[in-house]
PDB file of C-alpha atoms in Angstrom:
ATOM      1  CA  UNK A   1     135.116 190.255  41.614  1.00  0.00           C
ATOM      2  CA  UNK A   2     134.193 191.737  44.384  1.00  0.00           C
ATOM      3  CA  UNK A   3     130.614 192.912  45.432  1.00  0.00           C
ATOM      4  CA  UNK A   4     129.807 196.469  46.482  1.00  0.00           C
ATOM      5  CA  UNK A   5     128.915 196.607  49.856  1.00  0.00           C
ATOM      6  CA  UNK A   6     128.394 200.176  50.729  1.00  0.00           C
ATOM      7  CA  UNK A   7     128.676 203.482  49.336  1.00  0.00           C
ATOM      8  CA  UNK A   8     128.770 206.846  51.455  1.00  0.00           C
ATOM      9  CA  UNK A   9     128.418 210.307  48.970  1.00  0.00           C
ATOM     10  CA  UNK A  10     129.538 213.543  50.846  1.00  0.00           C
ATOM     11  CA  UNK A  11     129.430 217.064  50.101  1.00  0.00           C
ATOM     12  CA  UNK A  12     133.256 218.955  49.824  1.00  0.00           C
ATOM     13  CA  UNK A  13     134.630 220.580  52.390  1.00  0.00           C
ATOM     14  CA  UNK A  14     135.647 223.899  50.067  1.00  0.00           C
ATOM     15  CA  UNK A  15     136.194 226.350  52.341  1.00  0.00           C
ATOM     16  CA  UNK A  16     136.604 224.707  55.542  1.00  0.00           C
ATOM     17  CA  UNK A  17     139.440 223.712  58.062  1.00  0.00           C
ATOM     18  CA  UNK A  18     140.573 221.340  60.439  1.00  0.00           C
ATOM     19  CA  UNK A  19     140.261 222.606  64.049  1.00  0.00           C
ATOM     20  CA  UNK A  20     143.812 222.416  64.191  1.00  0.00           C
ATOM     21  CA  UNK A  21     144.029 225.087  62.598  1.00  0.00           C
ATOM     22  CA  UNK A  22     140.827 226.783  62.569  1.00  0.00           C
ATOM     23  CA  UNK A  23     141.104 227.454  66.543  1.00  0.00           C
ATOM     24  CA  UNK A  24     144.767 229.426  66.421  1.00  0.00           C
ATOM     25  CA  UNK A  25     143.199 231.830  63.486  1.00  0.00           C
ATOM     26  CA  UNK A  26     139.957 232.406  65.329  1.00  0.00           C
ATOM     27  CA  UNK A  27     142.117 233.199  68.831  1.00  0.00           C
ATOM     28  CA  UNK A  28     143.947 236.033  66.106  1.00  0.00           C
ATOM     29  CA  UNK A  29     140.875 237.305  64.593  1.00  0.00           C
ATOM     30  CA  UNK A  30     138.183 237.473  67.399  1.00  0.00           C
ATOM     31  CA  UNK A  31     138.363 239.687  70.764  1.00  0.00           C
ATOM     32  CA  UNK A  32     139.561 237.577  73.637  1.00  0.00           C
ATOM     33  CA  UNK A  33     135.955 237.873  75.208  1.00  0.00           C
ATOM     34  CA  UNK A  34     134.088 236.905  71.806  1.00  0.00           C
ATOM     35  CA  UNK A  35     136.935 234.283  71.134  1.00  0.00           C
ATOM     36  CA  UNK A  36     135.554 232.781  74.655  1.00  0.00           C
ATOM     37  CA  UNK A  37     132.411 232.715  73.924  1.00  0.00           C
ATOM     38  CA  UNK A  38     133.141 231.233  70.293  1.00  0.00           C
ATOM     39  CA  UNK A  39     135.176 228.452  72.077  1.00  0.00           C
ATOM     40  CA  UNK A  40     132.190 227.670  74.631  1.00  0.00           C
ATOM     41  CA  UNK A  41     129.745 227.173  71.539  1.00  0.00           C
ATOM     42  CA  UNK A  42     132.350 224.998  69.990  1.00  0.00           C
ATOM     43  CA  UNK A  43     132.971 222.884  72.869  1.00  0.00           C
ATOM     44  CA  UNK A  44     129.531 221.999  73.122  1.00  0.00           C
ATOM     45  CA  UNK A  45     128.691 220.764  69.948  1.00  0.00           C
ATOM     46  CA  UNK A  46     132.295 218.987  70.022  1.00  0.00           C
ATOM     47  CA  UNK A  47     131.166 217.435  73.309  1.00  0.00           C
ATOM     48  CA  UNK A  48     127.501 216.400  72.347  1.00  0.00           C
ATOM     49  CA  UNK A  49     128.868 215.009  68.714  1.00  0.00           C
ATOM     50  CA  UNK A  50     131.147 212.399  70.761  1.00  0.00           C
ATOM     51  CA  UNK A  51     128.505 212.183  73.288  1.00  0.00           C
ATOM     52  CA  UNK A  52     126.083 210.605  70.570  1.00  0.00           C
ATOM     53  CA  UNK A  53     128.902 208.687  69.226  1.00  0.00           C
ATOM     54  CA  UNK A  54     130.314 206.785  72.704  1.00  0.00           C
ATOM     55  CA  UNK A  55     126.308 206.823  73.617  1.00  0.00           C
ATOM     56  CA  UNK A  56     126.056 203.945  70.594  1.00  0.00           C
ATOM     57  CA  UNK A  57     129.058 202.446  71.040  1.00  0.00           C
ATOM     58  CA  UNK A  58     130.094 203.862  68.056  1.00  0.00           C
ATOM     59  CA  UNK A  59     133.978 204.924  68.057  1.00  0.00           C
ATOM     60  CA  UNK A  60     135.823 206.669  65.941  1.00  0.00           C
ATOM     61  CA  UNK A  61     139.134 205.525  66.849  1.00  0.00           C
ATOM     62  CA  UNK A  62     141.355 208.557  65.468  1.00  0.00           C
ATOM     63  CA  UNK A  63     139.470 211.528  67.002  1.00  0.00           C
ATOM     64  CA  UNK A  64     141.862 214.087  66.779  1.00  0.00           C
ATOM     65  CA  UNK A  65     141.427 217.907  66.325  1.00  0.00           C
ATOM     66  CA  UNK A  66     142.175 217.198  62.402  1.00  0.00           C
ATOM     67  CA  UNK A  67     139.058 215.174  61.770  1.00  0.00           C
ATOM     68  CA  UNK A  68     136.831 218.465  62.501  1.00  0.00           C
ATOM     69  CA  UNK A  69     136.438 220.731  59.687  1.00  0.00           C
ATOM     70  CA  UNK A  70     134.112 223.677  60.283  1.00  0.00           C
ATOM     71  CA  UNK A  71     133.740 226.905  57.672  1.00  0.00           C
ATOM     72  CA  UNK A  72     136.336 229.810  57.877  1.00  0.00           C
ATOM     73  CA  UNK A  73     134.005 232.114  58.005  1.00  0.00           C
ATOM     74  CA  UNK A  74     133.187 230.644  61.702  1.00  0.00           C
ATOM     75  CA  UNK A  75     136.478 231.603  62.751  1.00  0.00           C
ATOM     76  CA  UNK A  76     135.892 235.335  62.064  1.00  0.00           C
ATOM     77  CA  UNK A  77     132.374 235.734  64.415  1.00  0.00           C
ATOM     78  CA  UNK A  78     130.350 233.749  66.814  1.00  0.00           C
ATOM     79  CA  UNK A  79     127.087 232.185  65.695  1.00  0.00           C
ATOM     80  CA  UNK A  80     124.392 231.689  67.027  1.00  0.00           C
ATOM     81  CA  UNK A  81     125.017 228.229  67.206  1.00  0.00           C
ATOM     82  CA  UNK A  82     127.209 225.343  66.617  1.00  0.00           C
ATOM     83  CA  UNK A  83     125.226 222.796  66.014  1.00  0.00           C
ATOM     84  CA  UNK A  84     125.826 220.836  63.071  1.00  0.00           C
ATOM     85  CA  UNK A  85     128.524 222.830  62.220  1.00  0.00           C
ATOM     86  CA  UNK A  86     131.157 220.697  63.014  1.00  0.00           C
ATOM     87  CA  UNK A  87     132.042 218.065  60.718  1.00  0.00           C
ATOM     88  CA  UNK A  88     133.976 214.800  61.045  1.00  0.00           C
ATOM     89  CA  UNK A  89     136.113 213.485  58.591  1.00  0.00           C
ATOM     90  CA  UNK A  90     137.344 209.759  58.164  1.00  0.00           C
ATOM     91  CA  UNK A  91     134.597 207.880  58.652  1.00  0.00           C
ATOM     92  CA  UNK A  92     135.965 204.823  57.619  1.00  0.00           C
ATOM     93  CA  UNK A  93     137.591 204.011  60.903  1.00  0.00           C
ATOM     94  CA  UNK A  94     134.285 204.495  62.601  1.00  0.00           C
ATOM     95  CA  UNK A  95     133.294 200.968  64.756  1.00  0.00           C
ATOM     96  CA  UNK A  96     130.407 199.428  66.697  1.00  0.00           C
ATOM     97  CA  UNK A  97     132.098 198.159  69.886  1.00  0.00           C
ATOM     98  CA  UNK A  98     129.432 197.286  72.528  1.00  0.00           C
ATOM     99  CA  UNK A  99     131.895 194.917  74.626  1.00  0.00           C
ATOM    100  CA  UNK A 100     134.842 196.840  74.428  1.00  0.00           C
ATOM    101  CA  UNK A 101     133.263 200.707  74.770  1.00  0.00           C
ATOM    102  CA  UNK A 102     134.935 201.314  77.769  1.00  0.00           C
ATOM    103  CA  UNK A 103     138.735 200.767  76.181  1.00  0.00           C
ATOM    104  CA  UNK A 104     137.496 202.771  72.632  1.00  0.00           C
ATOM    105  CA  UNK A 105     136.198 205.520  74.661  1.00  0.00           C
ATOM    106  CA  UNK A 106     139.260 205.820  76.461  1.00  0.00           C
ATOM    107  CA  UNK A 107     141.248 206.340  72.847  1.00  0.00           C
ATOM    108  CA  UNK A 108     138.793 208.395  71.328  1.00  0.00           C
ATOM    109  CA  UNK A 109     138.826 210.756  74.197  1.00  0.00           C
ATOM    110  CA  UNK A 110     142.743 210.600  74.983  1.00  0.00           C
ATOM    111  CA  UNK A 111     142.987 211.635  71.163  1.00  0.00           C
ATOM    112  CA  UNK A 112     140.832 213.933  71.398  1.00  0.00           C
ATOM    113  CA  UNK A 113     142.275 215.536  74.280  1.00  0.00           C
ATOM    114  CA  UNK A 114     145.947 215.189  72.874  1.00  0.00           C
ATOM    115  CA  UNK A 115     145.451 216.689  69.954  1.00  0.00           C
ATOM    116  CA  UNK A 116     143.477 219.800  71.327  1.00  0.00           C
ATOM    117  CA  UNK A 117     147.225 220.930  72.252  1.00  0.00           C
ATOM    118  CA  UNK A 118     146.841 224.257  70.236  1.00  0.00           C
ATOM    119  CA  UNK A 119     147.059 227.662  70.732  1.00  0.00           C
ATOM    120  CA  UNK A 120     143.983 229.206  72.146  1.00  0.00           C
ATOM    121  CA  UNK A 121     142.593 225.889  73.844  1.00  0.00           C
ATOM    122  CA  UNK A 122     143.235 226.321  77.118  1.00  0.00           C
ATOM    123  CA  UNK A 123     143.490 223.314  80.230  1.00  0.00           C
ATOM    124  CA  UNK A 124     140.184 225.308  81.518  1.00  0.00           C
ATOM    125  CA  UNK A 125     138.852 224.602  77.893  1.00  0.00           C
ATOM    126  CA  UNK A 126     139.332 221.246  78.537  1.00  0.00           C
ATOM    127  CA  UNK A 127     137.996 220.706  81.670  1.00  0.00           C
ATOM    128  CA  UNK A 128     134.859 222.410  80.242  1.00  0.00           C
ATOM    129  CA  UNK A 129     134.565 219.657  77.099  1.00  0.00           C
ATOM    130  CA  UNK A 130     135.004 216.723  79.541  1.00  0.00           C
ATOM    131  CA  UNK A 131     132.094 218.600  82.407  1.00  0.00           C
ATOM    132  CA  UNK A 132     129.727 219.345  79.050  1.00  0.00           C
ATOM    133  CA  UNK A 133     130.983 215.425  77.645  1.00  0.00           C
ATOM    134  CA  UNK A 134     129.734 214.259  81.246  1.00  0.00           C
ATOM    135  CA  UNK A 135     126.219 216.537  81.571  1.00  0.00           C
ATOM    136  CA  UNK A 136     125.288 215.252  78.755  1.00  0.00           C
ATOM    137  CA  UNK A 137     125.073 211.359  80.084  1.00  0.00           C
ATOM    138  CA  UNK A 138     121.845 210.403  81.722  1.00  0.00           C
ATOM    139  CA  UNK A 139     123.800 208.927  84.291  1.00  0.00           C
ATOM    140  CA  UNK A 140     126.624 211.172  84.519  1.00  0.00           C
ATOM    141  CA  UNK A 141     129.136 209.421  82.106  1.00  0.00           C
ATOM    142  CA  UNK A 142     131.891 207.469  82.091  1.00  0.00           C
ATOM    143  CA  UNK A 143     133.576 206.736  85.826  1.00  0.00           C
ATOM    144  CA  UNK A 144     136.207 208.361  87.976  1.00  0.00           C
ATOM    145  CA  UNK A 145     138.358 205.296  87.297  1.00  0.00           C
ATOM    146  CA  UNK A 146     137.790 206.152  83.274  1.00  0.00           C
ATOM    147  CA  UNK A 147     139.063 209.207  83.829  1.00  0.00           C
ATOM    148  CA  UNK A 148     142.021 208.213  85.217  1.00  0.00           C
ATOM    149  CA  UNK A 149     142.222 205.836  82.310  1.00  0.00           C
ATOM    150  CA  UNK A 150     142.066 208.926  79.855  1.00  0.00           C
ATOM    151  CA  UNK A 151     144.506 211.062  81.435  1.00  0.00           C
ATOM    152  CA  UNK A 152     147.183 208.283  81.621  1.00  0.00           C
ATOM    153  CA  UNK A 153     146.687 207.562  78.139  1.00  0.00           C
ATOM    154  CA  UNK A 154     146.672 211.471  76.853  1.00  0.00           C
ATOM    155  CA  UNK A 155     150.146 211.315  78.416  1.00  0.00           C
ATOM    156  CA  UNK A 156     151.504 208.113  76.480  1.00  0.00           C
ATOM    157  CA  UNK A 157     150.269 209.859  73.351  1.00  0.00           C
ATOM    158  CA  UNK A 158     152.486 213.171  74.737  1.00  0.00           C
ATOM    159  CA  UNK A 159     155.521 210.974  75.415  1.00  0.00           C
ATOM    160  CA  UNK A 160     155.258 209.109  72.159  1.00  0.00           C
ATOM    161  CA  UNK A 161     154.990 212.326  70.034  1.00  0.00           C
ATOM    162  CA  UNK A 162     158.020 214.063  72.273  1.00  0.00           C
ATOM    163  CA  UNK A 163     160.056 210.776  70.844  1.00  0.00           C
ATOM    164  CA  UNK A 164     159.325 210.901  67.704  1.00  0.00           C
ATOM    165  CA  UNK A 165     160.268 214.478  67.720  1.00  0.00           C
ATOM    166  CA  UNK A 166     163.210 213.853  69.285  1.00  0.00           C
ATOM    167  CA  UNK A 167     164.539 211.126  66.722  1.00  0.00           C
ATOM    168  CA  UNK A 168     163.722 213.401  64.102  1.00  0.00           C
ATOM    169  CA  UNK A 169     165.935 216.250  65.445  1.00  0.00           C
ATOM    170  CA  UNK A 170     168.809 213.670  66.872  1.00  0.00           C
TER     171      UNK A 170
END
């Protein structure tokens, strides 16, 4: 038989959604100015939670909008502050990958930026995760050439989803 190994206990997540959604219904319930400043907050803590993820060498490998929950209620006012109010789901997938960081923080962040393709996240949005991602580095991040790297990939993922949708519809 086999030998437990491991065991990781976590609270439910009654009451919360996936950013996926939670982002559209806070664009529909806040003011546009209040709805910017909610999305600034949220970018943030997204940005420092990868940040301290990528800064181990830890990867999640599927970090898409989907595997951050945060409350409802956040989608209805701004707090104070975000942080620790994000959670990640799927923890499973999580790896240590000291040799290969530069390739898994390409995914992760391709992923991330792929799937932030919702309404009310704007390209200006994203431009302010990757300059908060990049602030936060002691030595200002991952390269130009990484970058490049990410952007290329965000687009496979595009093309590969536009497929699949178009198979599905053919």
């Amino acid at each position: 038989m086999g030998k437990l190994q491991g065991f990781i206990a976590i609270e439910e997540l009654t009451g919360q959604l996936p950013l996926h959604l939670a982002v559209p219904l806070a664009a529909e319930r806040l003011e546009p100015a209040a709805f910017e400043r909610w999305k600034r907050g949220l970018i943030a803590e997204l940005a420092r939670i990868a940040r301290e993820l990528h800064r181990r060498s830890v990867f999640h490998k599927d970090l898409y909008f989907c595997h951050f929950y945060i409350d409802e209620s956040l989608t209805r006012s701004v707090p104070e502050s975000w942080v620790n109010r994000a959670t990640m789901i799927d923890l499973h997938r999580l790896g240590r990958h000291p040799w290969l960081a530069p390739w898994f923080r390409i995914k992760d962040l391709a992923q991330f930026l792929y799937s932030s393709e919702v309404p009310g996240v704007t390209a200006r949005d994203r431009l302010r995760f990757w300059k908060r991602y990049r602030e936060l580095w002691s030595r200002g991040g991952p390269s130009r050439r990484i970058e490049f790297f990410i952007r290329l990939k965000w687009k496979l993922y595009r093309r590969h989803a536009q497929r699949k949708r178009s198979r599905r519809t053919g």
